[in-house]
Amino acid sequence: MKTQKRLGILTSGGDCPGLNAVIRAVVSHATLTYNWQILGIPYATKGLLERKTVPLSLHSLDLRGIDPLLNMGGTILGSINKGDTLEHIDEILASYDALELDALIGIGGDGSLSILNQLQARGNWQFIGIPKTIDNDVAHTERVVGFDTAVNTIVDALNRLTFTAASHDRVMIVEVMGRTAGHLALQAGIAGGADVILIPEIPYSIEGICSHLKELRDVWRRKFAIVVVAEGAKVGNYSYYDTSYHTSPCGIGQYIANEIRTCSQDQVDVRVSVLGHIQRGGIPTALDRLVATTFGKTAVDLLAAGETAKMVAWHNGQVEAIPLELVVAQSPLCVAPNHYLVQIARALGIYVGKETCIHNVV
Ligand code: F6P
């Protein structure tokens, strides 16, 4: 007869720094406080479908006495961000029973949480979700695992690019991630001193960008500029996103660069940096480790209390449990055009799109 509760844990969707810190917190707390058996499920629902598990114990996480998971990027469980999970619902539900799981913790972004929510509802699983994403677009939580590290990675890149831009009087275009939500570009752009921030949610014009750059040069005597553009920022209704990483060397950053060159009749020297998956790497910041640890510990306590179909969420400095149904219904959460950070950016003279007021200083 089974005596120990069998807890499964999986990471799903694009990886980000802090996932291993969640796994560490879950394994530590579930072992030390509740004496549960923890089974890692490799490659998210693919592992579930294939009935694969990896036993996770405090001993198995130990490397020569060092506990590396707190500051290790990526996920030791592996992940998938594309798949045909919904075509295999019945097999996955059967796998869950075959593996004799009593409960499951799923760490994912908006897409993964939506799929896992459907599975847990159909299978009547005991399930708790933990939000992670460098896009910061999961609704009902002020913090998600991975976002802070990605913001800091971009800010670090902007710090470096600012000095080379200034040395050569150049406009530096920095393309960052964010297909539908511009939180990453907006927050990193403000924190990193950008002059222009373009996000998928807010329309902009090439004329607006160019006149802002001209104003910087002619009025403020700034000979260089930093433009941060989210990969999903649109040209009319068209998004470069689908091709930018996969088949075409030309994304939105390159498009904006070409337009600025044309607009300035090649008088402005422009360069493009596409940060790409660098934004998903690196060791998690202290804040991401704290969020990961808090979320992991809380998810275990929620399961111990008999809760299910909830997501742990950060709200007003506290961790709460929000019904997954609500989270899924309102995600992905985009930047509202009147978002307070958009207003702050504009107040500081950053061009964030069409409604920007041009300084009346000429
Ligand atoms: O959702 C996270 C994310 O990093 C997005 O910001 C980005 O658009 C996408 O994943 C990239 O996905 P892939 O890893 O498939 O290139």
Short mmCIF file of C-alpha atoms and ligand atoms in Angstrom, two decimals:
data_model
loop_
_atom_site.label_atom_id
_atom_site.label_comp_id
_atom_site.label_asym_id
_atom_site.label_seq_id
_atom_site.Cartn_x
_atom_site.Cartn_y
_atom_site.Cartn_z
CA MET A 1 0.00 0.00 0.00
CA LYS A 2 1.21 3.50 -0.89
CA THR A 3 2.11 5.49 2.21
CA GLN A 4 3.77 8.58 0.82
CA LYS A 5 2.01 11.24 -1.25
CA ARG A 6 3.44 11.24 -4.78
CA LEU A 7 3.93 14.76 -6.08
CA GLY A 8 4.79 15.40 -9.74
CA ILE A 9 6.49 18.61 -10.88
CA LEU A 10 7.06 19.88 -14.41
CA THR A 11 8.33 23.00 -16.17
CA SER A 12 6.52 24.00 -19.35
CA GLY A 13 6.96 26.68 -22.03
CA GLY A 14 10.05 28.79 -22.75
CA ASP A 15 12.65 28.44 -20.01
CA CYS A 16 13.75 31.34 -17.83
CA PRO A 17 16.08 31.91 -14.90
CA GLY A 18 14.57 30.85 -11.58
CA LEU A 19 12.89 27.59 -12.63
CA ASN A 20 15.48 25.48 -10.83
CA ALA A 21 15.06 27.62 -7.72
CA VAL A 22 11.34 26.74 -7.74
CA ILE A 23 12.15 23.02 -8.10
CA ARG A 24 14.61 23.30 -5.20
CA ALA A 25 12.04 24.99 -2.95
CA VAL A 26 9.35 22.44 -3.79
CA VAL A 27 11.63 19.45 -3.18
CA SER A 28 13.06 20.89 0.05
CA HIS A 29 9.74 21.87 1.58
CA ALA A 30 7.75 18.84 0.43
CA THR A 31 10.49 16.53 1.74
CA LEU A 32 11.40 18.23 5.00
CA THR A 33 7.93 19.33 6.06
CA TYR A 34 5.64 16.69 4.57
CA ASN A 35 7.87 13.74 3.66
CA TRP A 36 6.34 13.44 0.19
CA GLN A 37 7.88 11.60 -2.74
CA ILE A 38 8.73 14.01 -5.57
CA LEU A 39 8.80 12.97 -9.22
CA GLY A 40 10.19 15.33 -11.83
CA ILE A 41 8.46 14.99 -15.18
CA PRO A 42 10.88 15.71 -18.03
CA TYR A 43 9.83 17.91 -20.94
CA ALA A 44 6.48 18.88 -19.49
CA THR A 45 3.40 17.14 -20.94
CA LYS A 46 5.61 15.20 -23.36
CA GLY A 47 7.18 13.43 -20.38
CA LEU A 48 3.74 12.87 -18.91
CA LEU A 49 2.52 11.38 -22.18
CA GLU A 50 5.56 9.09 -22.33
CA ARG A 51 5.20 8.23 -18.62
CA LYS A 52 8.73 9.35 -17.82
CA THR A 53 9.76 10.51 -14.36
CA VAL A 54 12.95 11.48 -12.58
CA PRO A 55 13.04 10.95 -8.79
CA LEU A 56 13.90 14.21 -7.05
CA SER A 57 15.21 14.05 -3.51
CA LEU A 58 17.33 16.35 -1.41
CA HIS A 59 20.22 13.95 -2.04
CA SER A 60 19.74 13.87 -5.80
CA LEU A 61 19.90 17.68 -5.93
CA ASP A 62 23.15 17.81 -4.02
CA LEU A 63 26.40 18.25 -5.99
CA ARG A 64 29.46 17.49 -3.85
CA GLY A 65 27.76 19.16 -0.93
CA ILE A 66 26.82 22.18 -3.00
CA ASP A 67 23.21 22.94 -3.80
CA PRO A 68 23.48 24.41 -7.31
CA LEU A 69 19.81 24.87 -8.13
CA LEU A 70 19.27 28.22 -6.47
CA ASN A 71 21.40 30.07 -8.97
CA MET A 72 21.38 27.81 -12.02
CA GLY A 73 19.56 29.10 -15.14
CA GLY A 74 17.34 26.93 -17.36
CA THR A 75 15.49 23.92 -15.98
CA ILE A 76 16.96 20.56 -14.98
CA LEU A 77 13.67 18.98 -16.07
CA GLY A 78 13.76 20.31 -19.63
CA SER A 79 10.79 22.00 -21.22
CA ILE A 80 8.80 22.29 -24.43
CA ASN A 81 7.02 25.36 -25.72
CA LYS A 82 5.33 23.85 -28.72
CA GLY A 83 3.49 20.60 -28.74
CA ASP A 84 0.38 18.67 -29.49
CA THR A 85 -0.71 18.17 -25.89
CA LEU A 86 -4.39 18.81 -26.53
CA GLU A 87 -4.48 16.09 -29.17
CA HIS A 88 -3.39 13.57 -26.54
CA ILE A 89 -5.57 14.55 -23.61
CA ASP A 90 -6.92 11.06 -22.93
CA GLU A 91 -3.48 9.44 -23.07
CA ILE A 92 -2.04 12.11 -20.74
CA LEU A 93 -4.87 11.60 -18.27
CA ALA A 94 -4.24 7.86 -18.38
CA SER A 95 -0.51 8.47 -17.79
CA TYR A 96 -1.23 10.57 -14.73
CA ASP A 97 -3.18 7.65 -13.24
CA ALA A 98 -0.59 5.09 -14.35
CA LEU A 99 2.17 7.07 -12.64
CA GLU A 100 0.01 7.05 -9.49
CA LEU A 101 0.43 10.78 -8.98
CA ASP A 102 -1.54 12.30 -6.12
CA ALA A 103 -0.84 15.90 -7.09
CA LEU A 104 1.01 17.99 -9.65
CA ILE A 105 2.79 21.35 -9.65
CA GLY A 106 3.14 22.94 -13.10
CA ILE A 107 5.44 25.91 -13.64
CA GLY A 108 4.46 27.74 -16.82
CA GLY A 109 3.52 30.91 -18.66
CA ASP A 110 0.07 31.85 -19.91
CA GLY A 111 -0.05 29.22 -22.70
CA SER A 112 1.15 26.34 -20.53
CA LEU A 113 -1.11 27.28 -17.63
CA SER A 114 -4.06 27.31 -19.99
CA ILE A 115 -3.28 23.78 -21.25
CA LEU A 116 -2.56 22.45 -17.76
CA ASN A 117 -5.80 23.99 -16.52
CA GLN A 118 -7.75 22.04 -19.15
CA LEU A 119 -5.96 18.83 -18.21
CA GLN A 120 -6.48 19.22 -14.47
CA ALA A 121 -10.16 19.99 -14.96
CA ARG A 122 -10.71 16.96 -17.20
CA GLY A 123 -8.65 14.62 -15.00
CA ASN A 124 -9.84 16.02 -11.68
CA TRP A 125 -6.19 16.35 -10.66
CA GLN A 126 -4.98 18.08 -7.56
CA PHE A 127 -3.02 20.82 -9.32
CA ILE A 128 -1.29 24.09 -8.44
CA GLY A 129 0.28 26.39 -11.06
CA ILE A 130 3.31 28.63 -10.61
CA PRO A 131 3.69 31.58 -13.04
CA LYS A 132 6.98 32.06 -14.88
CA THR A 133 7.75 34.04 -18.01
CA ILE A 134 10.18 36.68 -19.18
CA ASP A 135 7.16 38.30 -20.89
CA ASN A 136 5.48 39.16 -17.53
CA ASP A 137 2.08 38.68 -19.14
CA VAL A 138 0.35 36.32 -16.71
CA ALA A 139 -2.73 38.02 -15.23
CA HIS A 140 -3.51 38.41 -11.52
CA THR A 141 0.07 38.43 -10.29
CA GLU A 142 2.46 41.33 -9.80
CA ARG A 143 5.49 39.09 -10.08
CA VAL A 144 6.40 36.03 -12.13
CA VAL A 145 9.55 33.93 -12.05
CA GLY A 146 12.15 35.03 -14.63
CA PHE A 147 11.03 38.52 -15.56
CA ASP A 148 13.36 40.44 -13.25
CA THR A 149 16.45 38.62 -14.53
CA ALA A 150 15.47 39.31 -18.16
CA VAL A 151 14.93 43.01 -17.40
CA ASN A 152 18.36 43.17 -15.80
CA THR A 153 19.97 41.37 -18.74
CA ILE A 154 18.53 43.96 -21.13
CA VAL A 155 19.53 46.85 -18.89
CA ASP A 156 23.07 45.45 -18.80
CA ALA A 157 23.08 45.36 -22.62
CA LEU A 158 21.77 48.94 -22.77
CA ASN A 159 24.49 50.11 -20.37
CA ARG A 160 27.10 48.65 -22.69
CA LEU A 161 25.50 49.90 -25.88
CA THR A 162 25.08 53.44 -24.57
CA PHE A 163 28.82 54.05 -24.39
CA THR A 164 29.62 52.63 -27.79
CA ALA A 165 26.65 54.57 -29.24
CA ALA A 166 27.92 57.78 -27.65
CA SER A 167 31.48 57.20 -28.87
CA HIS A 168 30.32 56.93 -32.50
CA ASP A 169 27.30 59.28 -32.45
CA ARG A 170 25.06 56.38 -33.44
CA VAL A 171 21.47 55.36 -33.05
CA MET A 172 21.43 51.88 -31.49
CA ILE A 173 18.34 49.79 -32.08
CA VAL A 174 17.93 47.03 -29.49
CA GLU A 175 15.36 44.35 -30.32
CA VAL A 176 14.06 42.50 -27.28
CA MET A 177 11.55 39.69 -26.74
CA GLY A 178 7.81 40.28 -26.41
CA ARG A 179 5.50 38.99 -29.14
CA THR A 180 2.23 40.38 -27.83
CA ALA A 181 3.14 42.10 -24.58
CA GLY A 182 5.65 44.93 -24.24
CA HIS A 183 6.34 44.77 -20.47
CA LEU A 184 9.95 43.70 -21.02
CA ALA A 185 10.74 46.48 -23.51
CA LEU A 186 8.93 49.10 -21.45
CA GLN A 187 10.48 48.32 -18.08
CA ALA A 188 13.98 47.62 -19.37
CA GLY A 189 13.78 50.64 -21.67
CA ILE A 190 12.93 53.00 -18.82
CA ALA A 191 15.49 51.45 -16.47
CA GLY A 192 18.18 51.40 -19.16
CA GLY A 193 17.77 54.99 -20.38
CA ALA A 194 16.15 54.39 -23.77
CA ASP A 195 15.04 57.38 -25.86
CA VAL A 196 12.45 55.46 -27.86
CA ILE A 197 10.43 52.39 -26.74
CA LEU A 198 8.22 50.57 -29.23
CA ILE A 199 5.85 47.87 -28.02
CA PRO A 200 3.19 45.71 -29.69
CA GLU A 201 0.31 47.42 -27.86
CA ILE A 202 0.96 51.02 -28.92
CA PRO A 203 1.05 52.27 -32.52
CA TYR A 204 3.93 54.52 -33.53
CA SER A 205 5.01 56.33 -36.64
CA ILE A 206 8.39 56.48 -38.32
CA GLU A 207 7.92 60.25 -38.56
CA GLY A 208 7.32 60.35 -34.79
CA ILE A 209 10.53 58.41 -34.13
CA CYS A 210 12.59 60.48 -36.54
CA SER A 211 11.35 63.84 -35.30
CA HIS A 212 12.06 62.70 -31.73
CA LEU A 213 15.63 61.72 -32.71
CA LYS A 214 16.04 65.05 -34.51
CA GLU A 215 14.82 66.93 -31.47
CA LEU A 216 17.29 65.05 -29.28
CA ARG A 217 20.08 66.01 -31.64
CA ASP A 218 19.14 69.60 -32.52
CA VAL A 219 17.64 70.79 -29.27
CA TRP A 220 19.27 68.69 -26.61
CA ARG A 221 22.64 68.27 -28.38
CA ARG A 222 22.49 64.51 -27.90
CA LYS A 223 24.36 62.95 -30.77
CA PHE A 224 23.41 59.35 -30.05
CA ALA A 225 20.20 57.58 -29.12
CA ILE A 226 18.95 54.23 -27.85
CA VAL A 227 15.81 52.70 -29.35
CA VAL A 228 14.31 49.63 -27.63
CA VAL A 229 11.85 47.71 -29.76
CA ALA A 230 9.84 44.63 -28.77
CA GLU A 231 10.00 41.85 -31.36
CA GLY A 232 6.22 41.98 -31.76
CA ALA A 233 5.97 45.75 -32.36
CA LYS A 234 3.89 46.11 -35.49
CA VAL A 235 4.22 47.76 -38.86
CA GLY A 236 0.60 48.60 -39.51
CA ASN A 237 -1.03 45.27 -38.79
CA TYR A 238 2.02 43.24 -39.74
CA SER A 239 4.25 41.58 -37.17
CA TYR A 240 7.78 40.47 -38.01
CA TYR A 241 7.72 38.07 -35.06
CA ASP A 242 7.03 34.82 -36.90
CA THR A 243 10.03 35.18 -39.10
CA SER A 244 12.43 37.09 -36.89
CA TYR A 245 14.04 34.13 -35.12
CA HIS A 246 13.25 31.29 -37.39
CA THR A 247 13.70 31.89 -41.07
CA SER A 248 14.48 35.51 -41.81
CA PRO A 249 17.48 37.57 -40.74
CA CYS A 250 15.27 40.66 -40.78
CA GLY A 251 13.08 41.43 -37.79
CA ILE A 252 11.39 44.61 -36.62
CA GLY A 253 14.69 46.06 -35.36
CA GLN A 254 16.22 45.91 -38.82
CA TYR A 255 13.05 47.37 -40.34
CA ILE A 256 13.14 50.35 -37.94
CA ALA A 257 16.85 50.86 -38.66
CA ASN A 258 16.24 50.96 -42.42
CA GLU A 259 13.37 53.40 -41.99
CA ILE A 260 15.49 55.74 -39.84
CA ARG A 261 18.27 55.63 -42.42
CA THR A 262 15.85 56.49 -45.20
CA CYS A 263 14.11 59.18 -43.19
CA SER A 264 17.44 60.86 -42.38
CA GLN A 265 18.70 60.46 -45.95
CA ASP A 266 21.49 58.32 -44.59
CA GLN A 267 22.72 61.09 -42.33
CA VAL A 268 22.14 59.01 -39.20
CA ASP A 269 24.46 56.09 -38.49
CA VAL A 270 22.32 53.20 -37.21
CA ARG A 271 23.21 49.78 -35.78
CA VAL A 272 20.98 46.92 -34.65
CA SER A 273 21.44 44.43 -31.79
CA VAL A 274 18.99 41.55 -31.45
CA LEU A 275 19.30 40.21 -27.91
CA GLY A 276 17.26 37.06 -28.61
CA HIS A 277 17.61 34.11 -26.28
CA ILE A 278 20.37 35.78 -24.27
CA GLN A 279 17.38 37.27 -22.42
CA ARG A 280 16.33 33.82 -21.27
CA GLY A 281 19.75 32.88 -19.90
CA GLY A 282 21.92 33.83 -16.99
CA ILE A 283 21.73 33.27 -13.27
CA PRO A 284 18.53 34.44 -11.61
CA THR A 285 18.59 37.77 -9.77
CA ALA A 286 18.04 37.84 -6.03
CA LEU A 287 14.44 38.95 -6.63
CA ASP A 288 13.73 36.03 -8.98
CA ARG A 289 15.23 33.60 -6.46
CA LEU A 290 13.05 35.06 -3.74
CA VAL A 291 9.90 34.88 -5.87
CA ALA A 292 10.76 31.33 -7.01
CA THR A 293 11.40 30.15 -3.46
CA THR A 294 8.25 31.80 -2.08
CA PHE A 295 6.06 30.44 -4.88
CA GLY A 296 7.52 26.91 -4.59
CA LYS A 297 7.02 26.74 -0.83
CA THR A 298 3.50 28.17 -1.05
CA ALA A 299 2.44 25.77 -3.80
CA VAL A 300 3.40 22.83 -1.58
CA ASP A 301 1.47 24.27 1.38
CA LEU A 302 -1.60 24.80 -0.81
CA LEU A 303 -1.53 21.15 -1.87
CA ALA A 304 -1.08 20.07 1.75
CA ALA A 305 -4.17 22.11 2.63
CA GLY A 306 -6.17 20.28 -0.04
CA GLU A 307 -6.32 23.18 -2.51
CA THR A 308 -6.46 22.63 -6.25
CA ALA A 309 -6.97 24.46 -9.56
CA LYS A 310 -5.18 27.54 -8.22
CA MET A 311 -2.14 29.58 -9.20
CA VAL A 312 0.18 31.14 -6.64
CA ALA A 313 0.28 34.89 -7.20
CA TRP A 314 2.10 37.91 -5.77
CA HIS A 315 -0.28 40.62 -4.71
CA ASN A 316 0.49 43.65 -2.53
CA GLY A 317 3.62 42.02 -1.17
CA GLN A 318 1.77 38.84 -0.18
CA VAL A 319 1.44 35.47 -1.88
CA GLU A 320 -2.12 34.45 -2.66
CA ALA A 321 -3.89 31.59 -4.43
CA ILE A 322 -5.96 32.68 -7.43
CA PRO A 323 -8.37 30.37 -9.29
CA LEU A 324 -6.60 29.21 -12.46
CA GLU A 325 -9.79 29.77 -14.42
CA LEU A 326 -9.58 33.51 -13.72
CA VAL A 327 -5.89 33.71 -14.59
CA VAL A 328 -6.32 31.86 -17.87
CA ALA A 329 -9.33 33.96 -18.89
CA GLN A 330 -7.36 37.19 -18.59
CA SER A 331 -3.93 36.16 -19.88
CA PRO A 332 -1.84 37.18 -21.74
CA LEU A 333 -1.99 40.51 -19.98
CA CYS A 334 -0.79 43.29 -22.27
CA VAL A 335 0.41 46.82 -21.48
CA ALA A 336 -2.60 49.14 -21.33
CA PRO A 337 -1.98 52.26 -23.44
CA ASN A 338 -2.48 54.40 -20.32
CA HIS A 339 -0.32 52.13 -18.10
CA TYR A 340 1.43 54.18 -15.40
CA LEU A 341 4.83 53.21 -16.78
CA VAL A 342 3.85 54.49 -20.23
CA GLN A 343 2.92 57.78 -18.58
CA ILE A 344 6.21 57.87 -16.68
CA ALA A 345 8.16 57.19 -19.86
CA ARG A 346 6.36 60.00 -21.66
CA ALA A 347 6.85 62.37 -18.73
CA LEU A 348 10.58 61.74 -19.09
CA GLY A 349 10.52 62.59 -22.78
CA ILE A 350 10.76 59.02 -24.11
CA TYR A 351 8.92 58.39 -27.39
CA VAL A 352 6.56 55.48 -26.68
CA GLY A 353 4.24 55.79 -29.64
CA LYS A 354 1.73 58.03 -31.23
CA GLU A 355 0.26 59.95 -28.33
CA THR A 356 3.64 61.24 -27.19
CA CYS A 357 3.70 64.98 -26.70
CA ILE A 358 6.67 66.47 -28.46
CA HIS A 359 8.45 69.00 -26.26
CA ASN A 360 7.56 72.54 -27.10
CA VAL A 361 11.04 73.88 -26.75
CA VAL A 362 12.08 75.01 -30.21
O1 F6P B 1 7.32 33.37 -24.11
C1 F6P B 1 8.67 33.49 -23.84
C2 F6P B 1 9.45 33.82 -25.07
O2 F6P B 1 10.80 33.96 -24.70
C3 F6P B 1 8.97 35.04 -25.83
O3 F6P B 1 9.37 36.27 -25.29
C4 F6P B 1 9.56 34.76 -27.20
O4 F6P B 1 8.83 35.44 -28.18
C5 F6P B 1 9.43 33.27 -27.34
O5 F6P B 1 9.38 32.77 -26.01
C6 F6P B 1 10.56 32.62 -28.08
O6 F6P B 1 10.27 31.27 -28.21
P1 F6P B 1 11.31 30.18 -28.75
O7 F6P B 1 12.09 29.73 -27.56
O8 F6P B 1 10.45 29.13 -29.33
O9 F6P B 1 12.19 30.85 -29.76
#
